[in-house]
XYZ file of C-alpha atoms in Angstrom:
174
model
C 89.811 51.631 93.022
C 88.226 51.951 96.435
C 84.477 51.223 96.281
C 83.533 54.340 98.280
C 85.674 56.535 96.039
C 84.093 55.001 92.944
C 80.583 55.563 94.306
C 81.396 59.175 95.209
C 82.561 59.845 91.653
C 79.436 58.234 90.181
C 77.209 60.318 92.475
C 79.072 63.509 91.530
C 78.592 62.751 87.836
C 74.940 61.759 88.261
C 74.140 64.864 90.301
C 74.989 67.051 87.296
C 73.160 64.934 84.709
C 70.636 67.623 83.782
C 73.366 70.248 83.474
C 75.422 67.880 81.309
C 72.432 67.151 79.079
C 71.635 70.842 78.685
C 75.274 71.621 77.894
C 75.295 68.905 75.228
C 72.097 70.312 73.744
C 73.767 73.731 73.560
C 76.717 72.213 71.707
C 74.405 70.425 69.282
C 72.654 73.694 68.428
C 75.856 74.979 66.847
C 75.956 74.067 63.136
C 79.686 73.440 63.403
C 80.281 72.044 59.928
C 83.718 72.623 58.407
C 84.360 76.333 58.120
C 81.707 77.288 60.684
C 83.337 76.244 63.941
C 84.186 79.640 65.399
C 80.971 80.158 67.392
C 81.131 76.784 69.159
C 84.824 77.273 69.881
C 84.182 80.632 71.550
C 81.365 79.026 73.570
C 83.712 76.257 74.726
C 86.530 78.691 75.509
C 84.110 80.648 77.709
C 83.038 77.409 79.435
C 86.680 76.619 80.194
C 87.458 80.113 81.466
C 84.413 80.076 83.745
C 85.822 76.914 85.338
C 89.254 78.402 85.931
C 91.116 76.845 83.014
C 93.991 78.666 81.376
C 92.592 78.925 77.861
C 94.372 79.190 74.529
C 92.440 79.882 71.318
C 94.302 80.023 68.037
C 93.793 79.896 64.305
C 95.342 77.086 62.296
C 98.180 78.115 59.996
C 98.277 75.614 57.119
C 101.734 76.828 56.086
C 103.134 75.631 59.413
C 101.715 72.163 58.777
C 102.116 71.545 55.040
C 105.598 70.003 55.395
C 104.443 67.514 58.051
C 104.032 63.811 57.211
C 100.400 62.976 56.543
C 99.390 66.558 55.749
C 96.344 66.576 53.493
C 95.416 69.251 50.982
C 93.385 72.094 52.448
C 89.955 72.121 50.817
C 88.441 74.979 52.812
C 90.182 78.105 54.083
C 91.133 78.163 57.746
C 89.752 81.659 58.401
C 87.058 80.306 60.744
C 89.040 77.315 62.021
C 89.993 77.793 65.653
C 91.391 75.272 68.082
C 90.826 75.638 71.818
C 92.914 74.166 74.623
C 92.142 74.497 78.291
C 94.793 73.736 80.874
C 93.858 72.968 84.454
C 97.148 73.453 86.256
C 97.872 71.539 89.411
C 99.770 72.710 92.458
C 101.986 69.656 92.289
C 103.578 67.868 89.370
C 103.769 64.324 90.683
C 102.586 62.395 87.664
C 102.022 62.511 83.957
C 99.765 65.101 82.408
C 96.463 64.055 80.870
C 95.103 65.271 77.532
C 91.442 64.754 76.653
C 90.881 65.571 72.984
C 87.805 65.773 70.802
C 86.595 67.466 67.640
C 83.789 70.008 67.313
C 83.204 69.781 63.570
C 80.329 67.716 62.229
C 79.478 66.364 58.803
C 76.877 68.365 56.861
C 73.286 67.526 57.773
C 72.247 66.604 54.243
C 68.683 66.874 52.942
C 66.215 68.235 55.519
C 63.541 65.699 54.541
C 65.756 62.928 55.898
C 65.517 64.355 59.413
C 62.504 63.838 61.651
C 63.425 67.081 63.429
C 65.793 69.842 62.315
C 69.355 68.496 62.738
C 70.571 71.374 64.908
C 67.570 71.317 67.247
C 68.492 68.449 69.588
C 65.892 66.506 71.522
C 65.825 63.539 73.888
C 63.619 60.515 73.430
C 63.773 57.078 75.004
C 66.992 57.840 76.858
C 68.793 59.011 73.710
C 69.686 62.454 72.413
C 69.165 63.141 68.738
C 70.759 65.939 66.743
C 73.742 66.464 64.463
C 76.946 65.837 66.377
C 75.299 64.483 69.531
C 77.170 61.179 69.345
C 80.127 62.219 67.197
C 81.543 63.794 69.143
C 79.869 66.478 71.169
C 78.801 63.985 73.855
C 82.457 63.053 74.284
C 83.452 66.703 74.653
C 80.764 67.144 77.294
C 81.859 64.008 79.161
C 85.490 65.125 79.209
C 84.623 68.512 80.671
C 82.110 67.275 83.228
C 84.284 64.352 84.366
C 86.903 66.854 85.490
C 84.129 68.976 87.028
C 82.980 65.967 89.069
C 86.472 65.360 90.427
C 86.823 69.039 91.339
C 83.421 69.005 93.087
C 84.703 66.180 95.280
C 87.809 68.171 96.136
C 90.168 65.993 94.114
C 92.963 67.413 92.059
C 94.943 65.438 89.487
C 98.606 64.810 90.249
C 99.633 66.659 87.062
C 98.159 69.162 84.623
C 95.043 68.224 82.662
C 94.355 69.563 79.187
C 91.051 69.669 77.330
C 91.491 70.057 73.584
C 88.576 71.082 71.361
C 89.799 70.792 67.792
C 88.536 71.206 64.232
C 89.041 69.454 60.928
C 88.480 65.854 61.996
C 85.593 65.410 59.586
C 87.592 66.274 56.472
C 91.281 65.507 56.922
C 92.206 65.807 60.589
């Protein structure tokens, strides 16, 4: 990769650091444990739409999946389980599409006394963000979204469609 191009990308990412951090904090405020993912999914769908992504939001239908290899028993109903996919179409289709996938669900916080601060009230200290889901995997979701933002800010467009997938159910069966 050309050194100037690399530096331009790094500057574009760094210039939005505060916005990225604030976005991640917003994600961490959602108590998106299994069965309570709808609010964060609507937030993410809105974030995609505001950036010009074609956005698809749908509810999981366990009956469509139960015959698939590796299907696990459903422990919680899927009434609140939404998946979100954003597609950033390109004007040209000269390469392979790219899918960036990550899950929004988090494991339960457990006993409150084990947390220095409330688990869904994220804070930064010593260069780290603390809060339920910050590392697994809401930071990854934020990075995926803002990496594509940085490329767009530089005027670059991928050679093929890019998809951002925000999915549920990773923390129990996937």
